[in-house]
Coordinates of C-alpha atoms in Angstrom, one line a residue:
Chain A
M9 CA -1.3 -35.1 47.0
I10 CA 0.8 -32.1 47.7
H11 CA 0.5 -30.6 50.9
L12 CA 2.2 -27.2 50.3
S13 CA -0.6 -24.9 50.2
S14 CA 0.0 -21.6 51.6
E15 CA -3.2 -22.0 53.7
R16 CA -0.9 -23.9 56.2
W17 CA 0.5 -20.5 57.0
I18 CA -1.8 -18.4 57.1
T19 CA -1.8 -16.0 60.0
P20 CA -5.1 -14.0 61.0
S21 CA -4.7 -10.5 60.3
S22 CA -7.3 -7.3 59.8
G23 CA -7.3 -4.1 58.6
S24 CA -6.4 -2.9 54.9
S25 CA -3.2 -1.4 56.1
R26 CA -2.3 -4.9 57.5
R27 CA -3.2 -6.4 54.1
L28 CA -1.1 -4.1 52.4
D29 CA 2.0 -5.0 54.5
W30 CA 1.2 -8.4 53.7
H31 CA 1.4 -8.0 50.0
G32 CA 4.5 -5.7 50.1
S33 CA 6.2 -8.2 52.5
R34 CA 5.5 -11.2 50.5
R35 CA 7.1 -9.5 47.2
L36 CA 9.7 -8.4 49.5
R37 CA 10.3 -12.1 50.3
V38 CA 9.9 -13.8 47.0
T39 CA 12.3 -11.0 45.4
A40 CA 15.2 -11.6 48.6
I41 CA 15.1 -15.5 47.6
S42 CA 15.1 -14.7 43.9
I43 CA 18.1 -12.5 44.2
A44 CA 19.6 -15.0 46.6
A45 CA 19.3 -17.3 44.0
V46 CA 20.8 -15.5 41.1
V47 CA 23.8 -14.7 43.3
V48 CA 24.2 -18.4 43.9
Q49 CA 23.8 -19.3 40.2
H50 CA 26.5 -17.1 39.0
G51 CA 28.7 -17.1 42.3
V52 CA 28.9 -21.0 43.4
M53 CA 27.2 -22.8 40.7
P54 CA 29.8 -22.3 38.1
D55 CA 32.2 -24.4 40.3
I56 CA 29.5 -27.4 40.7
T57 CA 29.4 -29.8 38.0
I58 CA 27.2 -33.1 38.2
F59 CA 28.4 -35.4 35.5
G60 CA 29.4 -32.4 33.4
V61 CA 26.1 -30.2 34.2
H62 CA 25.6 -27.4 36.5
P63 CA 22.7 -27.0 38.3
D64 CA 20.2 -24.5 37.4
L65 CA 18.8 -22.8 40.5
L66 CA 16.9 -20.2 38.5
L67 CA 15.0 -22.7 36.5
L68 CA 14.1 -24.6 39.6
L69 CA 13.0 -21.3 41.4
S70 CA 10.7 -20.3 38.4
L71 CA 9.3 -23.7 38.5
V72 CA 8.7 -23.7 42.3
V73 CA 7.1 -20.5 42.3
A74 CA 4.6 -21.9 39.6
I75 CA 4.0 -24.9 41.4
T76 CA 3.3 -22.8 44.8
G77 CA 1.8 -19.7 43.8
G78 CA 0.2 -20.3 40.1
A79 CA 0.7 -19.9 36.4
D80 CA 0.7 -16.4 36.2
R81 CA 3.4 -15.6 38.8
G82 CA 5.2 -18.5 37.6
A83 CA 5.5 -17.1 34.1
T84 CA 6.4 -13.9 35.8
A85 CA 9.3 -15.5 37.9
G86 CA 10.0 -17.4 34.6
F87 CA 10.5 -14.2 32.9
A88 CA 12.7 -12.4 35.4
S89 CA 15.0 -15.7 36.2
G90 CA 15.6 -16.2 32.4
L91 CA 16.6 -12.5 31.9
A92 CA 18.9 -12.7 35.0
T93 CA 20.5 -16.1 33.1
D94 CA 20.5 -14.3 29.6
V95 CA 22.7 -11.6 30.8
F96 CA 25.6 -13.7 31.4
L97 CA 24.8 -15.6 28.1
S98 CA 26.0 -15.3 24.6
T99 CA 23.0 -15.9 22.8
P100 CA 20.4 -12.9 22.1
L101 CA 18.9 -11.7 25.5
G102 CA 15.3 -12.8 26.1
L103 CA 15.9 -16.5 25.1
S104 CA 16.1 -17.7 28.5
A105 CA 13.3 -15.6 29.5
L106 CA 11.0 -16.7 26.9
A107 CA 11.8 -20.6 27.6
Y108 CA 11.8 -20.1 31.3
A109 CA 8.5 -18.3 31.3
L110 CA 6.9 -20.8 29.3
A111 CA 7.7 -23.7 31.1
A112 CA 6.9 -22.3 34.3
Y113 CA 3.7 -21.4 32.9
G114 CA 2.9 -24.9 31.7
T115 CA 3.7 -26.1 35.2
G116 CA 1.7 -23.8 37.1
V117 CA -1.3 -24.8 34.8
L118 CA -0.7 -28.5 35.5
A119 CA -0.2 -27.7 39.4
A120 CA -3.5 -26.3 39.6
D121 CA -5.1 -29.9 38.8
A122 CA -2.3 -31.5 40.8
D123 CA -5.3 -32.8 43.2
D124 CA -6.7 -34.9 40.5
L125 CA -3.2 -36.2 39.5
P126 CA -1.0 -38.6 40.9
W127 CA 1.9 -36.0 40.7
T128 CA 4.1 -34.5 43.5
V129 CA 6.1 -31.6 43.5
G130 CA 8.9 -33.3 42.1
G131 CA 7.2 -34.9 39.1
L132 CA 5.9 -31.4 38.4
A133 CA 9.6 -29.7 38.6
A134 CA 10.8 -32.7 36.6
L135 CA 8.6 -32.1 33.8
G136 CA 8.9 -28.2 33.7
T137 CA 12.7 -28.7 33.8
A138 CA 12.7 -31.0 30.8
A139 CA 10.3 -28.3 28.8
G140 CA 12.4 -25.5 30.2
V141 CA 15.7 -27.1 28.7
S142 CA 14.1 -28.2 25.6
L143 CA 12.7 -24.9 24.8
Y144 CA 15.9 -23.3 25.4
V145 CA 17.9 -25.5 23.2
M146 CA 15.4 -25.2 20.7
A147 CA 15.0 -21.1 20.8
A148 CA 18.7 -21.0 20.9
S149 CA 19.3 -23.2 17.9
L150 CA 16.8 -20.9 15.9
L151 CA 17.3 -17.4 17.0
G152 CA 20.9 -17.8 18.3
G153 CA 23.2 -19.9 16.5
L154 CA 23.4 -22.4 19.2
D155 CA 24.7 -25.6 17.6
V156 CA 24.2 -28.7 20.8
S157 CA 24.4 -32.2 20.1
A158 CA 21.6 -34.4 20.7
T159 CA 23.9 -36.1 23.3
R160 CA 24.5 -32.9 25.3
W161 CA 21.1 -32.0 25.3
L162 CA 20.0 -35.5 26.4
Q163 CA 22.7 -35.2 29.1
V164 CA 21.6 -31.8 30.3
T165 CA 18.3 -32.8 30.3
V166 CA 18.2 -35.8 32.3
I167 CA 20.8 -34.4 35.2
L168 CA 18.9 -31.3 35.6
V169 CA 15.2 -33.3 35.7
A170 CA 16.9 -35.4 38.4
L171 CA 18.2 -32.7 40.0
N172 CA 15.5 -30.4 40.4
A173 CA 13.0 -33.5 41.1
L174 CA 14.9 -34.0 44.0
L175 CA 15.3 -29.9 44.9
A176 CA 12.0 -28.8 44.3
P177 CA 10.2 -30.4 47.2
M178 CA 12.8 -28.7 49.6
L179 CA 12.6 -25.2 48.2
A180 CA 8.8 -25.7 48.0
P181 CA 7.8 -25.1 51.6
L182 CA 10.1 -22.1 51.4
L183 CA 8.1 -20.4 48.5
A184 CA 5.1 -21.5 49.9
R185 CA 5.8 -19.6 53.4
A186 CA 6.9 -16.7 50.9
W187 CA 3.5 -16.6 49.6
R188 CA 1.4 -16.7 52.3
T189 CA -1.3 -14.6 52.1
R190 CA -4.6 -13.9 54.1
R191 CA -6.8 -15.4 51.6
P192 CA -6.2 -19.0 50.8
T193 CA -4.9 -19.6 47.0
P194 CA -5.2 -22.5 44.7
W195 CA -2.0 -23.9 46.5
Chain B
M15 CA -8.9 -31.7 28.1
A16 CA -9.4 -28.8 30.8
V17 CA -5.5 -28.8 31.6
A18 CA -5.0 -28.2 27.5
Q19 CA -7.7 -25.8 27.2
R20 CA -6.3 -23.5 30.2
L21 CA -2.8 -24.1 28.8
F22 CA -3.6 -22.7 25.5
A23 CA -6.4 -20.1 26.7
P24 CA -5.2 -16.6 26.3
R25 CA -3.9 -15.1 29.7
P26 CA -2.7 -11.4 29.8
T27 CA 0.3 -12.3 31.9
I28 CA 1.7 -15.1 29.5
V29 CA 1.0 -12.8 26.4
V30 CA 2.9 -10.0 28.0
V31 CA 6.0 -11.9 29.1
V32 CA 6.1 -13.8 25.7
L33 CA 5.6 -10.5 23.8
A34 CA 8.4 -8.9 26.3
S35 CA 10.8 -11.9 25.4
L36 CA 10.4 -11.7 21.6
S37 CA 10.6 -8.0 21.9
L38 CA 14.1 -8.3 23.7
I39 CA 15.3 -11.2 21.1
V40 CA 14.8 -9.0 18.4
I41 CA 16.3 -5.6 19.7
D42 CA 19.1 -7.9 20.9
R43 CA 20.0 -9.0 17.8
A44 CA 19.8 -5.9 16.0
G45 CA 23.7 -5.7 16.7
A46 CA 26.4 -4.2 19.0
N47 CA 24.7 -1.2 19.2
A48 CA 21.5 -2.6 20.7
P49 CA 20.7 -1.0 24.0
T50 CA 20.5 -4.4 25.6
G51 CA 24.4 -4.5 25.3
E52 CA 24.3 -1.4 27.7
F53 CA 21.6 -3.2 29.9
R54 CA 24.0 -6.4 29.8
A55 CA 26.9 -4.4 31.1
V56 CA 25.0 -2.2 33.8
V57 CA 23.8 -5.4 35.2
R58 CA 27.1 -7.4 34.9
D59 CA 29.1 -4.3 36.7
G60 CA 26.4 -4.2 39.5
F61 CA 26.7 -8.0 40.2
A62 CA 30.6 -7.4 40.3
S63 CA 30.0 -5.0 42.9
M64 CA 28.0 -7.0 44.9
S65 CA 30.5 -9.6 44.6
D66 CA 33.5 -7.4 45.4
T67 CA 31.3 -6.4 48.5
A68 CA 30.8 -9.6 49.4
E69 CA 34.3 -10.6 49.2
W70 CA 35.4 -7.4 51.0
L71 CA 33.0 -8.4 53.9
W72 CA 34.3 -11.9 54.0
P73 CA 36.2 -11.9 57.1
F74 CA 38.9 -14.7 55.8
D75 CA 40.5 -12.7 53.0
S76 CA 39.6 -9.4 53.7
S77 CA 42.7 -8.2 55.5
Q78 CA 44.9 -5.5 53.3
Q79 CA 48.3 -7.8 53.4
V80 CA 46.3 -10.9 51.9
R81 CA 44.6 -8.4 49.1
D82 CA 48.1 -7.1 48.6
L83 CA 49.6 -10.3 47.9
E84 CA 46.7 -11.5 45.8
E85 CA 47.4 -8.3 43.4
R86 CA 50.6 -8.9 43.6
N87 CA 50.3 -12.7 42.9
A88 CA 48.3 -11.6 40.1
E89 CA 50.7 -9.4 38.5
L90 CA 53.4 -11.7 38.5
A91 CA 51.4 -14.7 36.9
G92 CA 50.5 -12.3 34.2
E93 CA 54.1 -11.4 33.5
L94 CA 54.7 -15.5 33.8
E95 CA 52.1 -16.0 31.5
A96 CA 53.6 -13.4 28.8
L97 CA 57.0 -14.8 29.3
R98 CA 55.7 -18.5 28.3
A99 CA 53.8 -17.4 25.7
T100 CA 56.8 -15.8 24.0
S101 CA 58.7 -19.1 24.6
R102 CA 55.8 -21.0 23.2
Q103 CA 55.8 -18.9 20.0
A104 CA 59.0 -21.0 19.0
V105 CA 57.0 -24.0 18.4
D106 CA 55.9 -22.5 15.2
T107 CA 59.1 -20.8 14.8
E108 CA 60.3 -22.7 11.6
R109 CA 57.2 -21.9 9.5
Q110 CA 56.5 -18.7 11.0
R111 CA 59.5 -17.4 9.9
N112 CA 59.2 -17.9 6.2
D113 CA 55.7 -16.5 6.8
L114 CA 56.7 -13.3 8.5
L115 CA 59.1 -12.7 5.3
A116 CA 55.9 -12.0 3.4
L117 CA 54.2 -10.3 6.8
L118 CA 57.2 -7.8 7.7
A119 CA 54.9 -5.0 7.2
L120 CA 52.2 -6.2 9.7
P121 CA 52.1 -6.2 13.4
T122 CA 52.3 -9.8 15.1
P123 CA 51.5 -11.0 18.3
A124 CA 54.6 -10.3 20.1
D125 CA 54.1 -6.7 18.8
V126 CA 50.7 -6.4 20.3
D127 CA 50.0 -4.6 23.8
K128 CA 48.6 -7.2 26.2
V129 CA 46.3 -7.2 29.5
A130 CA 46.8 -9.7 32.1
A131 CA 43.8 -10.4 33.8
P132 CA 42.6 -12.9 36.2
V133 CA 39.4 -15.4 35.6
I134 CA 37.0 -14.8 38.3
A135 CA 34.1 -17.0 37.2
M136 CA 33.6 -19.9 34.6
D137 CA 30.3 -20.3 32.8
S138 CA 27.6 -20.8 35.2
T139 CA 25.3 -22.5 32.6
N140 CA 25.3 -25.5 30.3
F141 CA 25.2 -24.8 26.7
D142 CA 27.7 -21.7 26.6
S143 CA 31.5 -22.0 26.9
T144 CA 32.3 -18.6 28.3
I145 CA 34.6 -17.5 31.2
E146 CA 34.3 -14.0 33.0
L147 CA 37.4 -12.0 33.5
G148 CA 38.1 -9.5 36.2
K149 CA 39.1 -6.6 34.3
G150 CA 37.0 -4.8 31.7
A151 CA 36.8 -1.5 29.2
S152 CA 38.7 0.8 32.1
D153 CA 41.8 -1.6 31.5
G154 CA 41.6 -1.1 27.5
I155 CA 39.7 -4.3 27.0
A156 CA 37.1 -4.1 23.7
E157 CA 34.8 -6.7 22.1
N158 CA 36.6 -9.2 19.9
M159 CA 40.2 -8.8 21.4
P160 CA 41.7 -12.1 21.4
V161 CA 42.5 -14.2 24.6
V162 CA 45.3 -16.5 25.0
T163 CA 47.5 -18.3 27.7
A164 CA 50.9 -19.5 27.5
E165 CA 49.2 -23.0 26.1
G166 CA 47.3 -21.2 23.2
L167 CA 44.3 -19.1 22.0
V168 CA 41.5 -19.5 24.8
G169 CA 38.8 -17.4 22.7
R170 CA 37.6 -13.8 22.0
V171 CA 36.0 -11.1 24.1
I172 CA 32.3 -10.9 23.6
E173 CA 31.1 -8.7 26.2
V174 CA 32.6 -5.9 28.1
S175 CA 31.6 -3.5 31.1
E176 CA 33.3 -1.2 33.2
S177 CA 35.2 -3.5 35.4
R178 CA 34.4 -7.1 33.7
S179 CA 34.3 -8.8 30.6
S180 CA 33.3 -11.8 29.1
V181 CA 35.2 -14.4 27.0
L182 CA 33.6 -16.7 24.2
L183 CA 35.9 -20.0 24.6
I184 CA 37.0 -21.7 21.3
T185 CA 35.1 -24.5 22.4
D186 CA 31.7 -22.9 22.4
S187 CA 29.6 -24.2 19.4
T188 CA 29.1 -20.6 18.1
S189 CA 33.0 -20.0 17.7
N190 CA 34.7 -20.2 14.5
V191 CA 38.5 -19.7 14.1
G192 CA 40.5 -19.2 10.7
V193 CA 43.3 -21.8 11.3
R194 CA 46.7 -23.4 9.3
V195 CA 47.1 -27.0 10.0
G196 CA 50.6 -28.9 10.1
A197 CA 53.4 -28.2 8.0
T198 CA 52.1 -27.8 4.9
G199 CA 49.8 -24.8 6.2
D200 CA 46.6 -26.4 4.9
V201 CA 43.8 -23.4 5.8
G202 CA 40.5 -24.5 7.6
V203 CA 38.2 -23.1 10.2
A204 CA 38.1 -24.4 14.0
V205 CA 34.6 -24.9 14.9
G206 CA 33.9 -25.2 18.7
T207 CA 31.7 -28.4 19.2
G208 CA 30.2 -27.2 22.9
S209 CA 31.7 -30.1 24.5
G210 CA 34.6 -28.5 26.0
E211 CA 37.0 -31.5 25.0
H212 CA 37.5 -31.4 20.8
L213 CA 37.1 -29.0 18.0
R214 CA 36.1 -29.8 14.4
I215 CA 38.1 -28.4 11.6
D216 CA 36.0 -27.7 8.6
L217 CA 37.3 -27.2 4.8
I218 CA 40.5 -29.6 5.0
E219 CA 40.6 -30.7 1.5
A220 CA 40.5 -34.7 1.2
E221 CA 44.0 -35.4 -0.2
S222 CA 45.7 -33.0 2.3
P223 CA 48.0 -34.8 3.9
V224 CA 47.1 -33.6 7.7
T225 CA 47.6 -36.5 10.2
D226 CA 47.3 -36.8 13.9
G227 CA 49.4 -34.7 16.1
D228 CA 49.8 -31.9 13.7
V229 CA 50.1 -28.5 15.2
V230 CA 47.0 -26.1 14.5
V231 CA 47.6 -22.4 14.6
T232 CA 45.7 -19.3 13.6
N233 CA 46.2 -18.2 10.1
G234 CA 45.4 -14.5 10.6
R235 CA 44.1 -14.0 7.1
Q236 CA 42.6 -10.5 6.4
G237 CA 39.5 -10.1 8.2
S238 CA 40.2 -12.4 11.1
L239 CA 39.9 -11.6 14.7
F240 CA 43.1 -13.2 15.5
P241 CA 46.5 -12.4 14.5
P242 CA 48.3 -15.2 12.8
G243 CA 50.7 -17.8 14.6
L244 CA 48.6 -18.5 17.8
L245 CA 48.8 -21.7 18.9
V246 CA 45.4 -23.1 18.8
G247 CA 45.9 -27.1 19.5
S248 CA 47.1 -30.4 17.4
V249 CA 45.0 -32.5 15.3
A250 CA 43.3 -35.7 17.4
S251 CA 41.8 -37.4 14.0
S252 CA 42.3 -36.9 10.4
R253 CA 40.3 -39.3 7.7
A254 CA 39.3 -39.0 4.4
A255 CA 35.6 -39.5 4.4
E256 CA 34.3 -41.2 1.2
L257 CA 32.7 -39.5 -1.7
D258 CA 33.4 -36.2 0.2
L259 CA 35.6 -33.2 -1.1
R260 CA 36.7 -32.5 2.5
R261 CA 38.4 -34.4 5.1
D262 CA 36.7 -35.1 8.4
V263 CA 39.4 -33.6 10.7
T264 CA 39.0 -33.0 14.7
M265 CA 41.6 -31.2 17.2
V266 CA 42.2 -31.0 21.0
P267 CA 42.7 -27.5 22.1
S268 CA 46.2 -26.6 23.5
V269 CA 44.5 -24.8 26.7
D270 CA 42.9 -26.8 29.5
F271 CA 39.9 -24.7 29.9
Q272 CA 39.2 -26.2 33.5
R273 CA 42.6 -24.7 34.9
L274 CA 42.2 -21.0 33.8
D275 CA 43.4 -18.9 36.6
N276 CA 45.1 -16.1 34.5
V277 CA 44.7 -14.9 31.1
M278 CA 46.1 -12.4 28.7
V279 CA 44.1 -10.1 26.0
L280 CA 45.8 -8.8 23.3
K281 CA 45.3 -5.4 22.1
W282 CA 44.7 -6.8 18.8
E283 CA 43.0 -5.2 15.9
S284 CA 42.4 -6.8 12.7
P285 CA 44.2 -4.7 10.0

């Protein structure tokens, strides 16, 4: 079972203005985490490779948002993260956005049923990562002229799956805290 | 079953997000004048400003003296690259001497204005081979300008903002460079494989005497984005494929892309 429900961090509050503050603050927190992820991805990650593969914090972030916040939030986060990735790529703008949004959305849908399945946050992130990388490669090959060998595709997928499966359980509590609301959410 | 039903059930958010992504892809594929190019430039400049501010705020290298030394060092490194590049031209001098006789009326790389630029970032993603330069349109850099070091051809500029530019490396899987191989001058196309280690040379005829170690330079033919005679690398393997009219030729680039600190952008425009 995954014990990352935002209910853990629910704090009592009252009044509509207080509620608005919570919602505004929640968005602010998640936005701050997202901007930090973009800066780290493009500022630090170029210098870090694990067996020839750069970690992909933005895909990881989208998936953890989906796991802790639900499919719709995941899709939105995936779109924004993908766009932040696309800006620095030579492939058409929108390819990563599409791939990350779909992967995060699917992960969010699966996460909603996780109580009935023996999956952990790491497992869901691994599944979402494999989907995200594969969707990007397929979309970029079809629409962006990308020509990636099967070996490279496999290499990137395997390493990112392992990495995100390890990192997701560490990032999930942070995101779950950022999502905390007055009312219980599915997560 | 329930998961599958929910996965494929139309929900407004995912529908909007998918449509927005597809619209962006279509708009961006429209070409160089697509409005998305402006969007990319603005975001890149914003990110550059953020990086510069963070660098300025960072206490360990924010002193003016260190910054001045860094700038001076970058200038000297650029000049050194230019001098090395000039001397490396001699590698292909013997063949170029004959070629230049026919190209007297055309500009050569030595005549072209150059801009020295620091490499400020390597690619941060896994399927794209690009680097980010710390100079942009304000320094006269434009799209499709060739980028070189003393070791040879690095790639070409693909995106330019006011203070930054992005370079597509010749190892990228979408990169194609017209080349001439060996003393015989066989013409082919060096295609990136995305591995960062070797390139494939297409269109070399089966009976061509191309052998391992042959020097590969740009051919600079009409319409080429690169001037003639730039060192690209050397042939790593060459074999005639059975029942094929073309040879299987691979080459290793002369540039070590993991150790790029400063590069030269050639203000070259294809004649």
